Coordinates of C-alpha atoms in Angstrom, one line a residue:
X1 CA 7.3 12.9 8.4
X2 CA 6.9 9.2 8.9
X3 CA 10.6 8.0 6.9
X4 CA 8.3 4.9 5.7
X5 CA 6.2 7.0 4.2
X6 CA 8.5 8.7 2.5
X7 CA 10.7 6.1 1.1
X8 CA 7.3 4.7 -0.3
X9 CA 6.7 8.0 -1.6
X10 CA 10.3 8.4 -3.2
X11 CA 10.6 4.6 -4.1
X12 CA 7.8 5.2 -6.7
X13 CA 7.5 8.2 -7.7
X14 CA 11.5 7.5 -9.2
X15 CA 10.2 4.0 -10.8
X16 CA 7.8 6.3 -12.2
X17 CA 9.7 9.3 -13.7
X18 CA 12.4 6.3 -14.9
X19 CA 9.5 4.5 -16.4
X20 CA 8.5 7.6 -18.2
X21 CA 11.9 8.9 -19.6
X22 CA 11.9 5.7 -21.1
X23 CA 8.7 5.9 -22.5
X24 CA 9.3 9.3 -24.3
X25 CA 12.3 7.5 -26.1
X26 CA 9.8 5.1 -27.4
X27 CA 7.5 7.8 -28.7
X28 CA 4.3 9.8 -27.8
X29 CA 1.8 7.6 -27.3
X30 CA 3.9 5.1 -24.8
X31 CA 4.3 8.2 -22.6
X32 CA 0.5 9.0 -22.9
X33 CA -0.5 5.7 -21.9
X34 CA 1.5 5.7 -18.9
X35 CA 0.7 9.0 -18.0
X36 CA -3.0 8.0 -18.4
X37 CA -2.4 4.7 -16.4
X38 CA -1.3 7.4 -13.2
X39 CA -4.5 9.4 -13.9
X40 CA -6.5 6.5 -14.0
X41 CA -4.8 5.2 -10.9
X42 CA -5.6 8.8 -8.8
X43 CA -9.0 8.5 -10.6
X44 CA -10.0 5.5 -9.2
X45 CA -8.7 5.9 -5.6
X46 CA -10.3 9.3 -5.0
X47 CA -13.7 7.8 -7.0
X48 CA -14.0 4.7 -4.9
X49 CA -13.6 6.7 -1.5
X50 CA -16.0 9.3 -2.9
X51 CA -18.6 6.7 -4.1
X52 CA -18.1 3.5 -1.9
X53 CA -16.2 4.7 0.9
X54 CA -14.8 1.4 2.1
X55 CA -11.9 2.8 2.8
X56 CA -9.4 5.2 3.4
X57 CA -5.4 5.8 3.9
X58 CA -3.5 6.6 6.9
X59 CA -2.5 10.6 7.8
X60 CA 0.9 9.7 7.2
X61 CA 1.0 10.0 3.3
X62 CA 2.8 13.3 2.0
X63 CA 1.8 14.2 -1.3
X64 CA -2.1 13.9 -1.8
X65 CA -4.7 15.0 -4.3
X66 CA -8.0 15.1 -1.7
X67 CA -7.8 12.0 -0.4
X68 CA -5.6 10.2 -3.2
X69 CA -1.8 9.3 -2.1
X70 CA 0.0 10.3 -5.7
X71 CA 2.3 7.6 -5.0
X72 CA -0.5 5.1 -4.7
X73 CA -1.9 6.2 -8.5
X74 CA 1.8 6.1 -9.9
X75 CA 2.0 2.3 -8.6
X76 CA -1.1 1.7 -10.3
X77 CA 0.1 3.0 -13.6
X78 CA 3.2 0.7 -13.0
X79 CA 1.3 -2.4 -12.0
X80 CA -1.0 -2.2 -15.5
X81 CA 2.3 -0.9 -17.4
X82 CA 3.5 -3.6 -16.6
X83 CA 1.0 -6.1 -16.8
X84 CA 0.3 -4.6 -20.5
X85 CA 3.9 -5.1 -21.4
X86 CA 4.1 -8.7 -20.3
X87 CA 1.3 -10.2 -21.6
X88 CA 2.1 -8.8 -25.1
X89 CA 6.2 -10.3 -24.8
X90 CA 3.4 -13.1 -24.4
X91 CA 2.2 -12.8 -27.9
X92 CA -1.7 -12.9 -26.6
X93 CA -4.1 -11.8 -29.0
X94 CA -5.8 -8.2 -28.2
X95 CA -9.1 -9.8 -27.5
X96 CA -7.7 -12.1 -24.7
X97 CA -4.9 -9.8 -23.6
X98 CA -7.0 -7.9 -21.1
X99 CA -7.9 -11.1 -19.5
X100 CA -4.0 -12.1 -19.1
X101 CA -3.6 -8.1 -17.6
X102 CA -5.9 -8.7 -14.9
X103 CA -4.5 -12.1 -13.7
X104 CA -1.4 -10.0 -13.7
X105 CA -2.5 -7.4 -11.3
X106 CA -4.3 -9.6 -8.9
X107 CA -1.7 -11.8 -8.6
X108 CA 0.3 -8.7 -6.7
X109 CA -2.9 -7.3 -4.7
X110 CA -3.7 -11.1 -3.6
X111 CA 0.0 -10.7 -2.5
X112 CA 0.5 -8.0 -0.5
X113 CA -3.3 -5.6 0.7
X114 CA -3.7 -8.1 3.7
X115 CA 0.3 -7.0 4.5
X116 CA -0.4 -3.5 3.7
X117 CA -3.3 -3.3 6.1
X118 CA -1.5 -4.4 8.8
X119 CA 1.5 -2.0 8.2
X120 CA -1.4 0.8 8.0
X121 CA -0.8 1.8 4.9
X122 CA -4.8 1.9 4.4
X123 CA -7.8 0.4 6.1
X124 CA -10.8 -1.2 5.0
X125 CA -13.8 0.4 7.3
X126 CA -16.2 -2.3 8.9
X127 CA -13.9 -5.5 8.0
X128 CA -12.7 -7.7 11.0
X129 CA -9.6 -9.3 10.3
X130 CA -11.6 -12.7 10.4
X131 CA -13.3 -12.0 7.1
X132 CA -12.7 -11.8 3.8
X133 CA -9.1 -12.5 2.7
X134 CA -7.8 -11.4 6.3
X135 CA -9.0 -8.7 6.8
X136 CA -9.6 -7.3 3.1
X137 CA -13.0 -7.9 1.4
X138 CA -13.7 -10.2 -1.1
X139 CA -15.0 -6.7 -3.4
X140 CA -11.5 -5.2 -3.1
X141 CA -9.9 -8.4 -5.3
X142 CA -13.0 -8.7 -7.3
X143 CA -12.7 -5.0 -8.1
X144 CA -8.9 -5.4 -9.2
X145 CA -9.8 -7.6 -12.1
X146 CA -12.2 -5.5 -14.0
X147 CA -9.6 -1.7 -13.0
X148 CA -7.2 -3.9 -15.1
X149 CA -9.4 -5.2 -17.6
X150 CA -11.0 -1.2 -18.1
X151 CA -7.7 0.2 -18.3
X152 CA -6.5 -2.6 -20.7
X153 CA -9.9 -2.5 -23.3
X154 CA -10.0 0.9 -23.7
X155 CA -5.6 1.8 -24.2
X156 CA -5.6 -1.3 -26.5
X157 CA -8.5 -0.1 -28.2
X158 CA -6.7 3.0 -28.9
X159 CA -3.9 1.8 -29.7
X160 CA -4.9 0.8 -33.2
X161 CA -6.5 4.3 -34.5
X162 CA -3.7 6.3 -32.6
X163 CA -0.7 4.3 -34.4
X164 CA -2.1 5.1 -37.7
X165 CA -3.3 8.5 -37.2
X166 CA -0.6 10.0 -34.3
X167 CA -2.5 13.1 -33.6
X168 CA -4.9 10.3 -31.6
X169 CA -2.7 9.6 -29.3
X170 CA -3.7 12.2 -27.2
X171 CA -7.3 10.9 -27.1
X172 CA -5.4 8.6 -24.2
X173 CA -5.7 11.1 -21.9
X174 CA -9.1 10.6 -21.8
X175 CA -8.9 6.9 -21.4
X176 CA -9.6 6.8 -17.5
X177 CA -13.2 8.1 -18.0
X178 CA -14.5 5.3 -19.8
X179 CA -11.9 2.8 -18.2
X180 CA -13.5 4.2 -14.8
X181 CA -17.0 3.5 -16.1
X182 CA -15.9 0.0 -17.3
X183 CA -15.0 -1.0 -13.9
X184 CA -18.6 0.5 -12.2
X185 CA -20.4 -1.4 -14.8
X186 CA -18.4 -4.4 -14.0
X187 CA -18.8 -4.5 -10.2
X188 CA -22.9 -4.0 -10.7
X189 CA -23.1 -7.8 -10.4
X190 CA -20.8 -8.2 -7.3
X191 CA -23.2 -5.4 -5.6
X192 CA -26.2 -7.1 -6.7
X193 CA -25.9 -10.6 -5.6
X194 CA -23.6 -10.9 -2.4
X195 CA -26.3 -9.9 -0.2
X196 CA -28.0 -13.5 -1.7
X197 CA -24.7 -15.3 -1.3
X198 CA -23.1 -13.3 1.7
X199 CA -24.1 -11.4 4.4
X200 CA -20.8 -10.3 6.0
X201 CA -19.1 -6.9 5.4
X202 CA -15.9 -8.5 3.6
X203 CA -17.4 -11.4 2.4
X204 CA -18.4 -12.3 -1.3
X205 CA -15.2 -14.5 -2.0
X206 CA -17.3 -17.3 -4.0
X207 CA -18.5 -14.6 -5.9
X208 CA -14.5 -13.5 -6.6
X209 CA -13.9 -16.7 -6.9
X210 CA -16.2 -18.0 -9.6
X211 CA -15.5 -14.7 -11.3
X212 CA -11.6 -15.1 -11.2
X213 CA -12.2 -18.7 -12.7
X214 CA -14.3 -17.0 -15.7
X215 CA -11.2 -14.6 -16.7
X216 CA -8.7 -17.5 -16.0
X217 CA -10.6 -19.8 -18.6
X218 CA -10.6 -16.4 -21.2
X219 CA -7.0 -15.5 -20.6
X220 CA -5.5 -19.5 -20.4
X221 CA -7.1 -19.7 -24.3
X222 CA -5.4 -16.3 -25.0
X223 CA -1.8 -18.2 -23.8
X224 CA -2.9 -21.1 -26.1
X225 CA -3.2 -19.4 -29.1
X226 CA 0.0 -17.1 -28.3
X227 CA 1.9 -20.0 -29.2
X228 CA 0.9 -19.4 -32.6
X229 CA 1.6 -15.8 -32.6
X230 CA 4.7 -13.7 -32.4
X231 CA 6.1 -11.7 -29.5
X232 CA 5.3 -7.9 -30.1
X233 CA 4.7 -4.4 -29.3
X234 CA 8.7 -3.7 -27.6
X235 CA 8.8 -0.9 -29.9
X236 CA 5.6 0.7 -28.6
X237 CA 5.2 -0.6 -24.4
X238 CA 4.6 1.8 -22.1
X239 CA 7.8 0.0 -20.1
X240 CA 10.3 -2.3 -21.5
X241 CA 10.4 -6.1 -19.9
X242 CA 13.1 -5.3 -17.4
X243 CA 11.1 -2.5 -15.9
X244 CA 7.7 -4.5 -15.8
X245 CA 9.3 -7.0 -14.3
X246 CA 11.6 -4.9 -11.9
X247 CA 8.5 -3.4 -10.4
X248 CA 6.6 -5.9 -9.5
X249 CA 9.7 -7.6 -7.8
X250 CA 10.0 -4.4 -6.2
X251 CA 6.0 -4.6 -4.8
X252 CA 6.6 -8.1 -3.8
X253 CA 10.2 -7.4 -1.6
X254 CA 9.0 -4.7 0.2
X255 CA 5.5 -6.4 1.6
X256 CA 7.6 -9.6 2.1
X257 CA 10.2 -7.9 4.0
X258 CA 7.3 -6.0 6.4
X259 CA 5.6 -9.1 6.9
X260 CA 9.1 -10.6 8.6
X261 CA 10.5 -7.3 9.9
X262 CA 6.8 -6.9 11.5
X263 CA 6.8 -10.4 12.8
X264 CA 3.9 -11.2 11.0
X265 CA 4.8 -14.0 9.5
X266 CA 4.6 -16.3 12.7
X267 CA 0.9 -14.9 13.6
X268 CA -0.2 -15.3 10.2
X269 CA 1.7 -18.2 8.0
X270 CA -0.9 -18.6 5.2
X271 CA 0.3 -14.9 4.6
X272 CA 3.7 -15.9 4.4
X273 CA 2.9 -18.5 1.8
X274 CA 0.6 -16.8 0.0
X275 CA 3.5 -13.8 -0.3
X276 CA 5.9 -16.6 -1.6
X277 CA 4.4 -18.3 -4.0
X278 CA 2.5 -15.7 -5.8
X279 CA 6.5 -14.1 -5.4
X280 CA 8.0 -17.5 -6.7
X281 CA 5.3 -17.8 -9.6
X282 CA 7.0 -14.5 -11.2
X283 CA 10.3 -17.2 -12.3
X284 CA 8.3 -19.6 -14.4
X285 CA 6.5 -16.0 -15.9
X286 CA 9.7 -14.8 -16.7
X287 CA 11.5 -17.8 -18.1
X288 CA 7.8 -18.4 -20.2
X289 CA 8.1 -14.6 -21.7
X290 CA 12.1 -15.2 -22.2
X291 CA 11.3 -18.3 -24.0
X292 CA 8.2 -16.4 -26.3
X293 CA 10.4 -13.6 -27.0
X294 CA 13.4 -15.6 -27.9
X295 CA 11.4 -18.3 -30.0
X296 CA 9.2 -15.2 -31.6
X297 CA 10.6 -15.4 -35.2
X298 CA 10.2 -19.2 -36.0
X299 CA 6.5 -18.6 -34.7
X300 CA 3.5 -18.3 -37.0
X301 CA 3.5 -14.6 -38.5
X302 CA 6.5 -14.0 -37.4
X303 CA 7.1 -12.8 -41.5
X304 CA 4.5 -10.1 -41.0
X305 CA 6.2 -6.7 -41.2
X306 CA 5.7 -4.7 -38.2
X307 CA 3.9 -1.9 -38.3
X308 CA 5.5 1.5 -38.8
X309 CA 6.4 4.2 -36.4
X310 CA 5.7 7.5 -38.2
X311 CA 8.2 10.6 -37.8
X312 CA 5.1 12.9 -36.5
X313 CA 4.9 9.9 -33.6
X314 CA 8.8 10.9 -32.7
X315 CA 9.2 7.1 -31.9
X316 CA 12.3 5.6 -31.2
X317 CA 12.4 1.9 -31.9
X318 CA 13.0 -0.2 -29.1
X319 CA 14.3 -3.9 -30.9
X320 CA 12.6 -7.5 -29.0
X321 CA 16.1 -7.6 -27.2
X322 CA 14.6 -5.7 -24.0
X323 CA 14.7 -9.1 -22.2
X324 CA 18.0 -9.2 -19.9

């Protein structure tokens, strides 16, 4: 057994198992939704090979469902964890709040799939390094905004019905199917018109581009209006703030650290700067969510009474303090 493979494997599958301990304490239907996000995560990774078959993952990997790495959907059910988790310690409204999520997630796969190529973690079939975003096409990123956005409509949608009536909750289960179907819908477009834009297998980054701009614009008025709106949802997050942010530091060291240990960095600097600042731009994230959370009861509604945890829900309250 390859021992990098392994430590992957063991790295998150104990972030996981943590993640969900801790979402039990919370209550059901944290630990549904992050059970959900894993499902989602094995979902689309065994789909997309299935269906597009632009790629596929190196021998190495251990513990596979067909041709899905189980550590690979467990990362993906921490990324939107915690993406979910910060952009409500945000405050953003529900209707913009998928829109912040998917910023959230790119911002790590921008980060680190042109490092994890080149360790050999996966490969993208048919791209040269010279095209796309070295190496990975321009439909891989475009692809990560509307997984996050999916995932995020649907759970949130839930969330609302399954609160009120518990026995709901376990409609989350289901949540991947219609997240899954979200995401084909939503890369229709992207199929449709990069032949008309561009020809090469990887390309289509105008396209990503144009369509990153559109859920910036939707997710920046989401931040504006958050400063009218209270920090919420600690007592119900599928991770608590240290953990979403842990994680994703976690994701950022390890890619960073290959693309030095590998000698990578020299060969390919705009690699190295790309893994640095999208690494430096998690400070000013943190100190903005430390300074929502901490100002979140001399915001507007910040009177409003939160809404109850039932006993048939087994919740455990979890107070706004989560933030170190």
């Amino acid at each position: 057994m390859n021992p990098l493979y392994v430590g992957l494997e063991l790295g998150a599958g104990g972030f996981f198992v943590l993640a969900a301990v801790a979402a039990a304490r919370r209550g059901r239907l944290p630990l549904l939704e992050l059970l959900s996000a894993a499902m989602f995560g094995i979902l689309l990774e065994e789909g997309d090979q299935l269906i597009f078959g632009s790629y596929h993952y190196a021998a190495d990997w251990i513990l596979k469902l067909d041709r899905a790495p189980i550590a690979i959907g467990l990362t993906w059910a921490l990324i939107l964890a915690g993406a979910m988790r910060i952009t409500d310690a945000l405050g953003v409204q529900r209707r913009y709040a998928p829109f912040v999520d998917a910023l959230l997630a790119i911002s790590l796969d921008l980060a680190f799939d042109a490092i994890a190529i080149r360790i050999g973690l996966w490969t993208w079939r048919g791209v040269p390094s010279n095209e796309g975003w070295f190496g990975v096409p321009a439909g891989n990123f475009y692809a990560w905004l509307f997984v996050a956005l999916g995932f995020s409509l649907v759970t949130r949608w839930l969330r609302v019905p399954a609160t009120r009536r518990p026995r709901l909750a376990w409609l989350q289960l289901l949540a991947p199917i219609p997240a899954y179907a979200i995401l084909i819908g939503g890369l229709i477009p992207f199929i449709v018109l990069k032949p008309m834009v561009d020809q090469t297998h990887g390309g289509g980054l105008s396209l990503f581009g144009v369509t990153l701009v559109a859920f910036a614009v939707l997710a920046g008025r989401g931040m504006l209006i958050a400063e009218r709106e209270a920090a919420h949802a600690a007592d119900r997050a599928m991770l608590d703030l240290r953990m979403a942010f842990l994680s994703r530091l976690a994701i950022h060291a390890f890619f960073l650290a290959a693309l030095l240990v590998l000698g990578l960095a020299t060969r390919e600097p705009v690699l190295l700067a790309a893994a640095v600042a999208l690494l430096a731009a998690e400070l000013p994230l943190a100190w903005l969510v430390r300074a929502r959370t901490t100002r979140a009861p001399l915001m507007r509604g910040a009177e409003a009474k939160p809404v109850p945890q039932t006993a048939a829900d087994g919740a455990r309250p979890e107070t706004a303090g989560t933030w170190p």
